[in-house]
Coordinates of C-alpha atoms and ligand atoms in Angstrom, one line a residue:
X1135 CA -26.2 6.7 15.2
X1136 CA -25.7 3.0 15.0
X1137 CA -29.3 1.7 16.9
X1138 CA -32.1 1.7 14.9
X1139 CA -34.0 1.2 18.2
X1140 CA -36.3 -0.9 17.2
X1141 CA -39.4 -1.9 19.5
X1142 CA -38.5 -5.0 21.9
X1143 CA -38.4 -8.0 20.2
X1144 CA -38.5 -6.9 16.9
X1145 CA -36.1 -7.1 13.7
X1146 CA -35.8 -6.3 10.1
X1147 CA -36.3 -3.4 8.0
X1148 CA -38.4 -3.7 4.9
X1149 CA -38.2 -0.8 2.1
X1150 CA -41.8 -0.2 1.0
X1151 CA -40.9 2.1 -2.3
X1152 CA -43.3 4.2 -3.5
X1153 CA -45.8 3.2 -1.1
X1154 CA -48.2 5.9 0.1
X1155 CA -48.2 7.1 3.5
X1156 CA -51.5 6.0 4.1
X1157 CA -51.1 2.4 2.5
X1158 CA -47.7 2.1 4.7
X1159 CA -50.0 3.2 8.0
X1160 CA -52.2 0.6 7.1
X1161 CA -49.7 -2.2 6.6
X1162 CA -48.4 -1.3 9.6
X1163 CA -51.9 -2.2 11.8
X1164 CA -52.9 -5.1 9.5
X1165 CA -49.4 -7.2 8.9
X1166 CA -46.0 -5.0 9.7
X1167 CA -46.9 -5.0 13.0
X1168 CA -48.1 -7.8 13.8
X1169 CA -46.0 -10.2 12.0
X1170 CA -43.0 -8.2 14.2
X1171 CA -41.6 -6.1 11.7
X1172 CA -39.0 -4.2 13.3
X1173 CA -39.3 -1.1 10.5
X1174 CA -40.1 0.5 7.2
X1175 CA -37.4 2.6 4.7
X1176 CA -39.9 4.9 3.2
X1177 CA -39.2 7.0 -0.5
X1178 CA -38.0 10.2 -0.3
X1179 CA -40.9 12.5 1.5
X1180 CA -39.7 15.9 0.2
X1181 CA -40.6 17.8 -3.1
X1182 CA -39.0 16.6 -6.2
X1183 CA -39.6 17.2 -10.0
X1184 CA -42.3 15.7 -11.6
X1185 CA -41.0 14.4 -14.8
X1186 CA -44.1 13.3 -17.3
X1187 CA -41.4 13.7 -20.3
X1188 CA -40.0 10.2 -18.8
X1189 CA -44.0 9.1 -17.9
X1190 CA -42.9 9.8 -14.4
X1191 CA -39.9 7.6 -13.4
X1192 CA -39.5 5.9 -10.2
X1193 CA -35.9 8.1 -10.1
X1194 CA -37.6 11.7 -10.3
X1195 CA -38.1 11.2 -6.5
X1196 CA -34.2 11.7 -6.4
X1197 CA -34.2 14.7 -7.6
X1198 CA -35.6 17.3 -4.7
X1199 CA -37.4 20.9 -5.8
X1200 CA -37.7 21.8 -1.9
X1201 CA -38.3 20.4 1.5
X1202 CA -41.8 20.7 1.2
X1203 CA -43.6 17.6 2.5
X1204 CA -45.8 16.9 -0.3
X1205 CA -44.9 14.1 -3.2
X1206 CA -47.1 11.2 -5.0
X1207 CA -46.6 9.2 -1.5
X1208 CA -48.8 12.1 0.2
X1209 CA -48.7 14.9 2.0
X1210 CA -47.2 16.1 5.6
X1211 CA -50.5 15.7 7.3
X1212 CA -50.7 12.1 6.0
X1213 CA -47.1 11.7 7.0
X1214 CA -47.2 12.6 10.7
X1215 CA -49.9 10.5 10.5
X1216 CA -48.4 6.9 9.3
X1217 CA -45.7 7.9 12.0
X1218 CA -48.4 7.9 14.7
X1219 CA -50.2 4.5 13.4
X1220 CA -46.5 3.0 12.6
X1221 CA -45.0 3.8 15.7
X1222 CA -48.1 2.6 17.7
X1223 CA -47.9 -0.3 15.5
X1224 CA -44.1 -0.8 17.1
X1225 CA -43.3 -0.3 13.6
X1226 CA -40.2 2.5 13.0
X1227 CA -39.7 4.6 9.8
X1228 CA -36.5 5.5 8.4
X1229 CA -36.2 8.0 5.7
X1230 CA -34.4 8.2 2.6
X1231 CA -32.5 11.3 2.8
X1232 CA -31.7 13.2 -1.0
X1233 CA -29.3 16.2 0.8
X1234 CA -26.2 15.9 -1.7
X1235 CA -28.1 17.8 -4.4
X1236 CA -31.0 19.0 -6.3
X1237 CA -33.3 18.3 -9.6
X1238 CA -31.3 19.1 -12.5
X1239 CA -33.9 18.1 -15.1
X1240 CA -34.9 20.5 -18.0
X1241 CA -37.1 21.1 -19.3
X1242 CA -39.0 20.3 -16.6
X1243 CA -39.6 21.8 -13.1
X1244 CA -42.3 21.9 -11.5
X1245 CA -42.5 19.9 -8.3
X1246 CA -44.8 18.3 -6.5
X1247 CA -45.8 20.7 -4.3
X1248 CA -45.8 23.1 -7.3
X1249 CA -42.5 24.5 -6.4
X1250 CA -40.3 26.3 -9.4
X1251 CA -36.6 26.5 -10.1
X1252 CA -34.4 28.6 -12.3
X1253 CA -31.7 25.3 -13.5
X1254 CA -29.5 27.8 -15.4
X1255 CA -29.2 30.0 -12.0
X1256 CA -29.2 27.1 -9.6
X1257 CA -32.0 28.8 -7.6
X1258 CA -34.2 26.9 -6.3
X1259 CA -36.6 29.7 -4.0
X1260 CA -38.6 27.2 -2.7
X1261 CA -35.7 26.2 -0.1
X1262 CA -34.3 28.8 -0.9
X1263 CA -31.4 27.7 -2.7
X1264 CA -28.9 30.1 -5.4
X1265 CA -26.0 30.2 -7.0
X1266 CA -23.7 30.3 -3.8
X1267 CA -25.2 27.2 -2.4
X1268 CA -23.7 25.0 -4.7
X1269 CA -20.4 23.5 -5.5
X1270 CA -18.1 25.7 -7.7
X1271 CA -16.8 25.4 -10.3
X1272 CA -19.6 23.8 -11.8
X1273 CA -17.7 20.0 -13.1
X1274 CA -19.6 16.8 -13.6
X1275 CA -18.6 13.5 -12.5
X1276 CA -16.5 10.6 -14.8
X1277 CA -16.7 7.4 -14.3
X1278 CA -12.8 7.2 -14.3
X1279 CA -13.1 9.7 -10.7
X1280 CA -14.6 6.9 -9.0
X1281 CA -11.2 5.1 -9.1
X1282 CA -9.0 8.1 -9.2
X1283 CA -10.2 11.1 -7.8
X1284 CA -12.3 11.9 -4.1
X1285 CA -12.6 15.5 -4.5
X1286 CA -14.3 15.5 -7.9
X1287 CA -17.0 12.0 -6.6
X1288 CA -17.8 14.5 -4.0
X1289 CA -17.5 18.2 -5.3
X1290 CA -18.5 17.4 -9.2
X1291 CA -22.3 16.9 -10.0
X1292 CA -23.7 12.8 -9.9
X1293 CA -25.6 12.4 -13.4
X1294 CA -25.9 16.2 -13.6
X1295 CA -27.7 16.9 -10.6
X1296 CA -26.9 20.3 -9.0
X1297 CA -24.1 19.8 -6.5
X1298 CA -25.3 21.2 -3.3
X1299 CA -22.3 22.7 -1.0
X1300 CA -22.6 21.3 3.1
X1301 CA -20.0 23.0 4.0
X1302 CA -22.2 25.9 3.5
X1303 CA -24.1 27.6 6.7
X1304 CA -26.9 28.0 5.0
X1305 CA -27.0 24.7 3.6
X1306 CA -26.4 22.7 6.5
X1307 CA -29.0 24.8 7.9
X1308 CA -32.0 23.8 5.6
X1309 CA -30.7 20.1 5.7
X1310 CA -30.2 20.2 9.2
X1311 CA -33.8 21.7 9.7
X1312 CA -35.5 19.1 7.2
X1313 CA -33.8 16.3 9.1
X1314 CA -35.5 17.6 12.7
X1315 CA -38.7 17.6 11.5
X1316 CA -38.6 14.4 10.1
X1317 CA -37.4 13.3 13.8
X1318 CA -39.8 15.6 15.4
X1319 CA -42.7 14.4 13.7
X1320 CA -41.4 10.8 15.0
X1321 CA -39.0 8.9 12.2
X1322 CA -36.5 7.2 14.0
X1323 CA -33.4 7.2 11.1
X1324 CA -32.5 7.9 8.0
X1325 CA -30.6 6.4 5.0
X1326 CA -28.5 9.0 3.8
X1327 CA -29.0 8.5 -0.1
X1328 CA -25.4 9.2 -2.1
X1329 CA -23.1 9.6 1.0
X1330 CA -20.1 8.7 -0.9
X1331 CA -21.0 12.4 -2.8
X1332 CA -20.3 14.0 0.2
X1333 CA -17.7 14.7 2.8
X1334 CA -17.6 13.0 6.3
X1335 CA -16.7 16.0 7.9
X1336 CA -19.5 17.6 6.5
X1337 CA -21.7 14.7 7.1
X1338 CA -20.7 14.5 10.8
X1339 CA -21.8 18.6 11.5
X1340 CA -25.0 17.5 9.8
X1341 CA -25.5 14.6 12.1
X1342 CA -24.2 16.3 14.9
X1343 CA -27.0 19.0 15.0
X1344 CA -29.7 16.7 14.9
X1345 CA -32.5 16.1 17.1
X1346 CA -32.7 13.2 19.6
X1347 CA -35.3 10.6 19.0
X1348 CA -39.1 11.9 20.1
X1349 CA -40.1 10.9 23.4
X1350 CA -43.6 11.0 22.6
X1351 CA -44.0 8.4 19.6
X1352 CA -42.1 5.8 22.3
X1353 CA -38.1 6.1 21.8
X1354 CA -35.9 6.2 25.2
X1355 CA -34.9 9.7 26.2
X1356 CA -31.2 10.8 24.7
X1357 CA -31.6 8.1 21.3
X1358 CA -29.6 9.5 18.3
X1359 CA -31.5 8.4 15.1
X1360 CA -30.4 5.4 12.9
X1361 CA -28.4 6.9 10.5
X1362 CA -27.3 3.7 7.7
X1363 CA -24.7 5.5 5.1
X1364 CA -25.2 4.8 1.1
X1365 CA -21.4 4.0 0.6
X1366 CA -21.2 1.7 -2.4
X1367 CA -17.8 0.5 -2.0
X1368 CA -16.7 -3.3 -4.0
X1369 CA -12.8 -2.5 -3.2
X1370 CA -10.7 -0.6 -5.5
X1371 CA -12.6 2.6 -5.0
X1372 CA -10.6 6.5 -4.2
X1373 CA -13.6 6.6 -1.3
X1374 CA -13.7 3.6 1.2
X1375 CA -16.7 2.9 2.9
X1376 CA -14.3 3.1 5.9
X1377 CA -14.6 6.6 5.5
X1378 CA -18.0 6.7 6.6
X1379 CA -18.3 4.2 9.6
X1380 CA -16.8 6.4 12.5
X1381 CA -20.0 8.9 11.3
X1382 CA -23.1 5.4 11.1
X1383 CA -23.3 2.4 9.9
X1384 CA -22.8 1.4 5.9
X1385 CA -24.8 -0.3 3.3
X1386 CA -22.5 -3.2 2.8
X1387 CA -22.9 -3.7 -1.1
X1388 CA -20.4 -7.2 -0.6
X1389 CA -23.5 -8.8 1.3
X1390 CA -26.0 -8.7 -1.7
X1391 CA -23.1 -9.5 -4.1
X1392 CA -21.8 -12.2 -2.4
X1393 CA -25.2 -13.9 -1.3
X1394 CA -26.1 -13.6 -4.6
X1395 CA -23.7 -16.0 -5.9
X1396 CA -24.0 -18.4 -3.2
X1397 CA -27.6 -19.2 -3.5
X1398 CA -26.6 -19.0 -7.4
X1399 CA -24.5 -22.3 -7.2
X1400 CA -21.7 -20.4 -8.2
X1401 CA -20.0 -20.4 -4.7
X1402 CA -20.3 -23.6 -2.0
X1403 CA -22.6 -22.9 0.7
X1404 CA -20.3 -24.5 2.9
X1405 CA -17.9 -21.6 2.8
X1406 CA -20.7 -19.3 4.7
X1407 CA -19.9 -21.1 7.6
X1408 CA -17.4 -18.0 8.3
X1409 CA -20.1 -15.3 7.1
X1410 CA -19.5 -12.2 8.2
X1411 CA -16.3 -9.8 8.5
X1412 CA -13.7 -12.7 7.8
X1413 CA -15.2 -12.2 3.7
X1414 CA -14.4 -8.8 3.9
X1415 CA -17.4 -7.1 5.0
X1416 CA -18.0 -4.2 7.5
X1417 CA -17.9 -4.6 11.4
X1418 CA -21.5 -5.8 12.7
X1419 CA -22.4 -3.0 14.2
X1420 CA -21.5 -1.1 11.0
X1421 CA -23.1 -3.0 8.6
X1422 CA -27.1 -2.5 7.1
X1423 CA -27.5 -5.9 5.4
X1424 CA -29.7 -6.8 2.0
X1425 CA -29.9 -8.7 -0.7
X1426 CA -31.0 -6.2 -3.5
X1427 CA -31.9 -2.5 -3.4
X1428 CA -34.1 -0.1 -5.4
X1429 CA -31.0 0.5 -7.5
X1430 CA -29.2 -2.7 -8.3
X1431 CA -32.8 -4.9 -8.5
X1432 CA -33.4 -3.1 -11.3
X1433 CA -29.7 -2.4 -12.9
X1434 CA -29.0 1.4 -11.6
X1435 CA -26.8 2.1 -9.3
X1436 CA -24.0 0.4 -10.4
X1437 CA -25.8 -2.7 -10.8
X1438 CA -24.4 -5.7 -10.5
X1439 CA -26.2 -8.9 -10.9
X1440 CA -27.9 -9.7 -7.5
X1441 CA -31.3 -11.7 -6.8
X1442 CA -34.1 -10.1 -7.3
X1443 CA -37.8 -11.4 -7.0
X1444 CA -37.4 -12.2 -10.5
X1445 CA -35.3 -15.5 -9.3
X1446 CA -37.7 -16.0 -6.3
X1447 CA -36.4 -19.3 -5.4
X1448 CA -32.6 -18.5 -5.0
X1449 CA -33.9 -15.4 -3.8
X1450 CA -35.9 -16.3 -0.9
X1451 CA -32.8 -18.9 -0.1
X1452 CA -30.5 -15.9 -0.1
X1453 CA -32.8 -13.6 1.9
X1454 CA -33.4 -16.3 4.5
X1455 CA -29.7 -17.2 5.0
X1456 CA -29.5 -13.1 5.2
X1457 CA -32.3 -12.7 8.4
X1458 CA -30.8 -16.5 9.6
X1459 CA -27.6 -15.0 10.2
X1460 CA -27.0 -13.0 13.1
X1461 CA -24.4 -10.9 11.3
X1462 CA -25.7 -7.0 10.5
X1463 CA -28.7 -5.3 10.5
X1464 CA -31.2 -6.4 7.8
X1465 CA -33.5 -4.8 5.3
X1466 CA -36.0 -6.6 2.8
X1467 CA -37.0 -4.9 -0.7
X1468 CA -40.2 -5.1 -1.4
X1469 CA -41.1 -3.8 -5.2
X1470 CA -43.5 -3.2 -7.4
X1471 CA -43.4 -5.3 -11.3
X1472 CA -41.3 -3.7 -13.4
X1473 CA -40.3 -4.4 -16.8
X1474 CA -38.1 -1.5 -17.6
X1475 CA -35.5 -0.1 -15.3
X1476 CA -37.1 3.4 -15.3
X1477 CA -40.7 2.6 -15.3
X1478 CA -42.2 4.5 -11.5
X1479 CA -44.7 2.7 -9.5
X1480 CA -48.1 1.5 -10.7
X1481 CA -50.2 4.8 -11.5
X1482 CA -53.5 5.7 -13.3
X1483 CA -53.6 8.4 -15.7
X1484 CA -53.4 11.5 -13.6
X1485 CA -49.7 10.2 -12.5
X1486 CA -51.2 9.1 -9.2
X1487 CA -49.8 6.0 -7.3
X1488 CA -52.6 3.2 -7.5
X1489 CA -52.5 1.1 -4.1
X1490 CA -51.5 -2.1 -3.5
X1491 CA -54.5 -4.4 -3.6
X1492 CA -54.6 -7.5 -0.9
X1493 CA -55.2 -10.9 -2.1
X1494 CA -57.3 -13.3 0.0
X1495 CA -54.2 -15.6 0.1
X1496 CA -52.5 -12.4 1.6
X1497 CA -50.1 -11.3 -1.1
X1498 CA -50.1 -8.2 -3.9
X1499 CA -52.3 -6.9 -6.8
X1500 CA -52.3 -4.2 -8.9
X1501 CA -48.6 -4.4 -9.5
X1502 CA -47.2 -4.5 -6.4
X1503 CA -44.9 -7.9 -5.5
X1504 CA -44.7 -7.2 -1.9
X1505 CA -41.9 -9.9 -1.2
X1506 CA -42.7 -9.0 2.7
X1507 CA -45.8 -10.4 2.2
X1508 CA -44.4 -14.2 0.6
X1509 CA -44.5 -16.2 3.7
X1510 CA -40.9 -18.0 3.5
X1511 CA -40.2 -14.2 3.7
X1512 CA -42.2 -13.0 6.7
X1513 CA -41.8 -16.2 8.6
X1514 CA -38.1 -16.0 8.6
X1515 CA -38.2 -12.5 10.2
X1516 CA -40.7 -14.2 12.9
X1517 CA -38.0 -16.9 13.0
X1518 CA -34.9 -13.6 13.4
X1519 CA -37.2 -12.3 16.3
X1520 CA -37.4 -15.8 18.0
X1521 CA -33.5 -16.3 17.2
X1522 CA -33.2 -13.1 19.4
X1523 CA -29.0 -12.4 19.8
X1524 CA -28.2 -15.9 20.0
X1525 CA -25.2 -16.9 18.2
X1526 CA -24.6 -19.5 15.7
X1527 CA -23.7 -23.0 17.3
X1528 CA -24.1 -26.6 15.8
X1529 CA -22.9 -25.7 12.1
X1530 CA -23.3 -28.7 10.0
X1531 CA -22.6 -29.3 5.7
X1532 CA -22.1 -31.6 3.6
X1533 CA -19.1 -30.7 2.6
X1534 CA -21.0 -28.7 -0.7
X1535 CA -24.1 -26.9 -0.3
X1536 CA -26.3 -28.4 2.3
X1537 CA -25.9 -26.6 5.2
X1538 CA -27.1 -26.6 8.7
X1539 CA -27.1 -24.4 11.8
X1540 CA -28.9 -23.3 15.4
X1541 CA -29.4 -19.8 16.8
X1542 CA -28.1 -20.9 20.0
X1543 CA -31.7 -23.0 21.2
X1544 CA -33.9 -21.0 20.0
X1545 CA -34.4 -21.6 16.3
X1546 CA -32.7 -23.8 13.6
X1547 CA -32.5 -23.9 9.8
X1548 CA -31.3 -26.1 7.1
X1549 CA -30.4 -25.3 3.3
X1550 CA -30.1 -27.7 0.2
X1551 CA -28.6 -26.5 -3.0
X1552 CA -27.2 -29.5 -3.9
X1553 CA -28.9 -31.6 -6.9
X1554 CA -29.4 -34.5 -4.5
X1555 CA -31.6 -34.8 -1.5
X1556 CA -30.8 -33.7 1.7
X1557 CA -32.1 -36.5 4.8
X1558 CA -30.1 -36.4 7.7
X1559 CA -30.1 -36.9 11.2
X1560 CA -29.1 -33.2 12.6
X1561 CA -28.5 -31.7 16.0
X1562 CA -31.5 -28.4 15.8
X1563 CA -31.0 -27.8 19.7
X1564 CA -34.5 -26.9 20.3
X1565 CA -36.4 -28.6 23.6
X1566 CA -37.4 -32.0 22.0
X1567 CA -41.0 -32.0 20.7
X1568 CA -43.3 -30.7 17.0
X1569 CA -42.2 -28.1 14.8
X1570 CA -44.1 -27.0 11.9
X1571 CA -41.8 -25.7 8.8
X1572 CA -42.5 -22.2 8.5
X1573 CA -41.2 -22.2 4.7
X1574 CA -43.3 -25.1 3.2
X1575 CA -46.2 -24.3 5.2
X1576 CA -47.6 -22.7 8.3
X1577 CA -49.3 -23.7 11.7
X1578 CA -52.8 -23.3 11.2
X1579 CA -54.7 -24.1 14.6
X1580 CA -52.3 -26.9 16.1
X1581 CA -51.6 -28.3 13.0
X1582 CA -49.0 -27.7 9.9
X1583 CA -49.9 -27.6 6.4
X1584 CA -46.1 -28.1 5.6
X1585 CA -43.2 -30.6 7.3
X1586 CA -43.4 -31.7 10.6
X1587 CA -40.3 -31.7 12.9
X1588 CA -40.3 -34.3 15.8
X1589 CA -37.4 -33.3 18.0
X1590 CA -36.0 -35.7 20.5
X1591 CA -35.0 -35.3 23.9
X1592 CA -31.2 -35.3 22.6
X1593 CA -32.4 -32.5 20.2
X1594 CA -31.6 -34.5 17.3
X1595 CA -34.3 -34.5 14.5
X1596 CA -34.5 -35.8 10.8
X1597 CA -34.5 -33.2 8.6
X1598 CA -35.2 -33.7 4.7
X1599 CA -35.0 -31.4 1.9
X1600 CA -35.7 -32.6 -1.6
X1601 CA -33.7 -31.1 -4.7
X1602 CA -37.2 -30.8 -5.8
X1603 CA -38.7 -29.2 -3.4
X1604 CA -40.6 -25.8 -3.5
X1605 CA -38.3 -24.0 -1.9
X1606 CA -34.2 -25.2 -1.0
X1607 CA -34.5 -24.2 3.1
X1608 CA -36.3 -25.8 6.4
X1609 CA -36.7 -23.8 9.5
X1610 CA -38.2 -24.2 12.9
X1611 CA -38.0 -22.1 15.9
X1612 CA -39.4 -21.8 19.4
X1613 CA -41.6 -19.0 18.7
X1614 CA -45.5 -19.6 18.5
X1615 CA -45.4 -19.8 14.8
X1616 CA -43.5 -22.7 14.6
X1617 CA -44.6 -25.1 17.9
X1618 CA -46.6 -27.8 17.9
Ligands
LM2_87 C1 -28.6 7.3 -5.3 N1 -27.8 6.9 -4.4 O1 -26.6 7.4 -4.3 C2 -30.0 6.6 -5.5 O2 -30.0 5.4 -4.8 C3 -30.2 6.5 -6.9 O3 -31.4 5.8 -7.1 C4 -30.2 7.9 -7.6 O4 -30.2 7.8 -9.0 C5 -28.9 8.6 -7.3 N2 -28.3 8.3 -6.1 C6 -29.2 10.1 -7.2 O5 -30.0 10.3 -6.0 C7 -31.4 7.7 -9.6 C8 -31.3 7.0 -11.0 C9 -30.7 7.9 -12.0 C10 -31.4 9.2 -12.1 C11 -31.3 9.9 -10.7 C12 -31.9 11.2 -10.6 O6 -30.6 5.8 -10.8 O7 -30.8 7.2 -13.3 O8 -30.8 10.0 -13.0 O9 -32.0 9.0 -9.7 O10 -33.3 11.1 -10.9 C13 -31.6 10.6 -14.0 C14 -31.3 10.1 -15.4 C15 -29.9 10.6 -15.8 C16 -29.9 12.2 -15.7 C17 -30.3 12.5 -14.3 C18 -30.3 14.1 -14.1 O11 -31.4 8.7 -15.5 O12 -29.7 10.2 -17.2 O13 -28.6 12.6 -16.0 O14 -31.6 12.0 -14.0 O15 -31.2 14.7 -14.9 C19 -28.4 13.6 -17.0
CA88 CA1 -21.6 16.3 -3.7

C-alpha cells in the first residue's frame, strides 16, 4: 500500500480541491500531464450535506449523506471519465476517503445527490446506515482525549459527526464496496481522511479486502493502491502515527512544520543538511510529504502556522527544498483565495463551483491560485523527475542559510536566505556546459529569459543569488527544460 505507482518518470502529487472532475480531466491533457505530474488528490467524490446555512463551506464535503457519486465536483459519469483522460494523460488520482463517520449537521440534510437522513436515529437510508452502525454509547471527543485517551479519539464522535462503527460487517461492507469502485473505475489510492479516528485493526480488514489496481487504465497486474494515512501526530499524542505505518504510509505533519520555520529564518538552513528521519520524521517509504494542507493552510485541522501561498516567497523556497529533497513522497496544494477559513470554493449563486479561468501567462482566475501552475513550482517537479532516485552528494553552506546541493549528476540547486548575497564558485556536478534557471526564468527556444549557468568541465560553476532577488533559490538540471 506504500507505491503510488506512478507512470515512469513521473513525481509529485498535487491536491486540486474542489476542482470539478471535468476541469481536473482537462488539466490533466493541457499542463498535469505534460509538465510530468506524477498525480492528483481529488475532494471527496461521495454525497455529503449541502449546507447553504454556512453559504456552503468548503468542510460540508466532510460530512458524507451516502456513497452516491454525485457532489458540486460532478457526477459518476464525469468521474470515470477524468479517470480515463487522467490516466491516459499518465496522470493518477487519489481519493480522499471520509469512512470514519457521517454528516451530523442539523438542521440541514439534504445531500447532493438528494439523499435524506434521520440525525436523531442515525439512519442514513441512502447507504443504508442506522442506529447499530454506529459507535455506542454515543460520547463526543475532548480536546484533553487527544493526550490522554485512544479509545474515546477513536470511538467518541470528531466535532459531532456521527461515529461510524468498522468493526461492523455491514459497515466494512459499504466502505469496502465504495473503495472498489473507486479502484475499478481506475483511482490508483486514497488518502484515508481522519485515520487517527479509527482503529488499525479495523483499518487493515478494510484495506485488506480491496481491489487490486485496474489493469485496463495502465497499472501492473497484482498493484495494491496507494493508501497515505491522515495521522496528525507532533509527539506527545495517546495515538502515534506509528500505529498506522505497518497498514500505509503517513502524512508527516513534522515536514510542513518544520520547513515552515526554516524558510521562515527562524531555523538555519544549514541544519537541513540531515533532512529527513534523523529530525524525527517517518521512515521514507512511510512518509507523504507537504508543506501545507486543506486544513492547516487555512487554520483547521489543528493548525499550526505553516506557509501558505499567502507568504509565496518563503513558500515556494520551502516547497522547492521539499520536491529537491529526495526524502518522501510529495504533494503540492493548490487552493483557491480565501479570506475566511470556512469560505468553499468560488461559486455563482445557485452554489455551483465556477471554474478556474486560464490566464495567457498560464496561471488562475476567477479565484483559483493554482500554485501548480507558478512556474518556480512546476519547474521544480520537472527538476524532481530529472533528479530521478539520485541521492544527495556535494552538500555545500555557508555555515547559515545558503545552502547547496546535487542529485547525484543529474540536477543541482542552490538556496539564499541570508541578508547578503550569495556568489560562489560551487561544485553542481552536471556535464559541463549552459543551464537556464528554471526559477528566475525559463528556456524559451535555446535561450533563457532568467540566469545562465556555464558549467565547466570540472563541473564547477558560479552561482549567484541576490538577497534581493525575486525568489531565494537557483536550480538547473539535465532535463530538456533546463539545457542549453
Ligand atoms: C479531517 N481530517 O481528519 C479533514 O481533513 C478535516 O478537513 C475535517 O474537518 C475533519 N477531518 C472531518 O472530516 C472539517 C472542518 C471542520 C468541520 C468538518 C465537518 O475542519 O470544521 O466541522 O470538516 O464538516 C464542521 C463545523 C463544526 C461542527 C461540525 C459538525 O466546523 O463546528 O461541529 O461541522 O457539524 C459541531
Ligand atoms: Ca471513529
Amino acid at each position: 500500500y506504500k507505491n503510488p505507482y506512478y507512470a515512469a518518470n513521473r513525481s509529485v502529487n498535487v491536491h486540486l480541491f474542489e476542482w470539478k472532475w471535468d476541469d481536473i480531466a482537462d488539466e490533466c491533457e493541457r499542463f498535469l500531464g505534460p509538465r510530468g505530474f506524477g498525480g492528483i488528490q481529488i475532494s471527496p467524490p461521495n454525497e455529503n450535506v449541502v449546507l447553504w446555512s454556512y453559504n456552503r463551506p468548503w468542510w460540508e464535503r466532510y460530512q458524507p449523506m451516502s456513497y452516491k457519486l454525485v457532489t458540486r465536483s460532478g457526477n459518476e459519469a464525469q468521474f470515470a471519465n477524468m479517470l480515463r483522460r487522467c490516466n491516459a494523460a499518465g496522470v493518477r488520482i487519489y481519493v480522499d476517503a471520509v469512512i470514519n463517520h457521517m454528516t451530523g449537521e442539523p438542521p440541514e440534510n439534504v445531500g447532493t445527490a438528494g439523499s435524506t437522513a434521520v440525525f436523531s436515529d442515525w439512519y442514513y437510508p441512502a447507504v443504508p446506515f442506522n442506529r447499530q452502525h454506529f459507535n455506542w454509547p454515543h460520547c463526543v471527543i475532548n480536546d484533553i482525549d487527544y493526550s490522554t485517551d485512544a479509545w474515546r479519539v477513536r470511538n467518541c464522535e470528531l466535532v459531532g459527526l456521527k461515529d461510524l462503527n468498522q468493526a461492523d460487517e455491514h459497515v466494512r461492507n459499504m466502505i469496502v464496496n465504495f473503495m472498489n469502485k473507486l479502484i475499478d473505475l481506475g483511482v490508483a489510492g486514497f488518502r484515508i481522511d481522519a485515520a487517527k479516528h479509527m482503529w488499525p485493526s479495523d483499518l487493515r480488514v478494510i484495506y485488506d479486502r480491496l481491489h487490486n489496481l485496474n489493469t485496463d487504465h495502465g497499472f501492473p497486474a497484482n498493484a495494491r493502491p496507494y493508501i497515505y494515512q491522515e495521522v496528525i501526530d507532533y509527539g506527545g499524542e495517546a495515538i502515534s502515527r506509528d500505529e498506522y505505518t505497518p497498514l500505509g504510509a503517513v502524512t508527516e505533519f513534522k515536514v510542513g512544520l518544520e520547513l515552515s520555520n526554516a524558510f521562515r529564518g527562524n531555523n538555519q538552513l544549514r541544519w537541513l543538511s540531515s533532512w529527513g528521519p534523523q529530525w524525527g520524521l517517518l521512515a521514507h517509504g512511510d512518509s507523504l510529504t507537504f508543506i501545507d494542507n486543506h486544513d492547516n493552510e487555512r487554520g483547521h485541522g489543528g493548525g499550526g502556522g505553516v506557509l501558505t501561498y499567502k507568504q509565496s516567497r518563503p513558500y515556494k523556497a520551502a516547497i522547492a527544498f521539499l520536491l529537491a529533497h529526495p526524502y518522501g513522497e510529495p504533494q503540492i496544494m493548490s487552493s483557491f483565495d480565501f479570506w475566511d477559513s470556512e469560505v468553499g470554493p468560488p461559486m455563482d449563486n445557485n452554489g455551483n463551483i465556477i471554474s478556474p479561468a486560464i490566464n495567457s501567462d498560464g496561471t488562475c482566475g476567477n479565484g483559483w491560485i493554482c500554485q501548480h501552475r507558478w512556474r518556480q513550482i512546476y519547474a521544480m517537479v520537472a527538476f524532481r523527475n530529472a533528479a530521478g532516485n539520485t541521492g544527495i552528494n556535494d552538500w555545500w553552506d555557508n555555515g547559515s542559510n545558503q545552502i547547496a546541493f546535487c542529485r547525484g549528476g543529474n540536477a543541482f540547486i542552490a538556496f539564499n536566505n541570508d541578508y547578503w548575497n550569495l556568489n560562489q564558485n560551487l561544485q553542481t556536478c552536471l556535464p559541463a556546459g549552459r543551464y537556464c534557471d528554471v526559477i528566475s526564468g525559463e528556456k524559451v527556444g535555446n535561450s533563457c529569459t532568467g540566469k545562465t549557468v556555464t558549467v565547466g568541465n570540472d563541473g564547477r560553476a558560479q552561482i549567484s543569488v541576490g538577497a534581493n532577488d525575486y525568489d531565494m533559490m537557483l536550480a538547473i538540471h539535465i532535463g530538456p527544460e533546463s539545457r542549453l
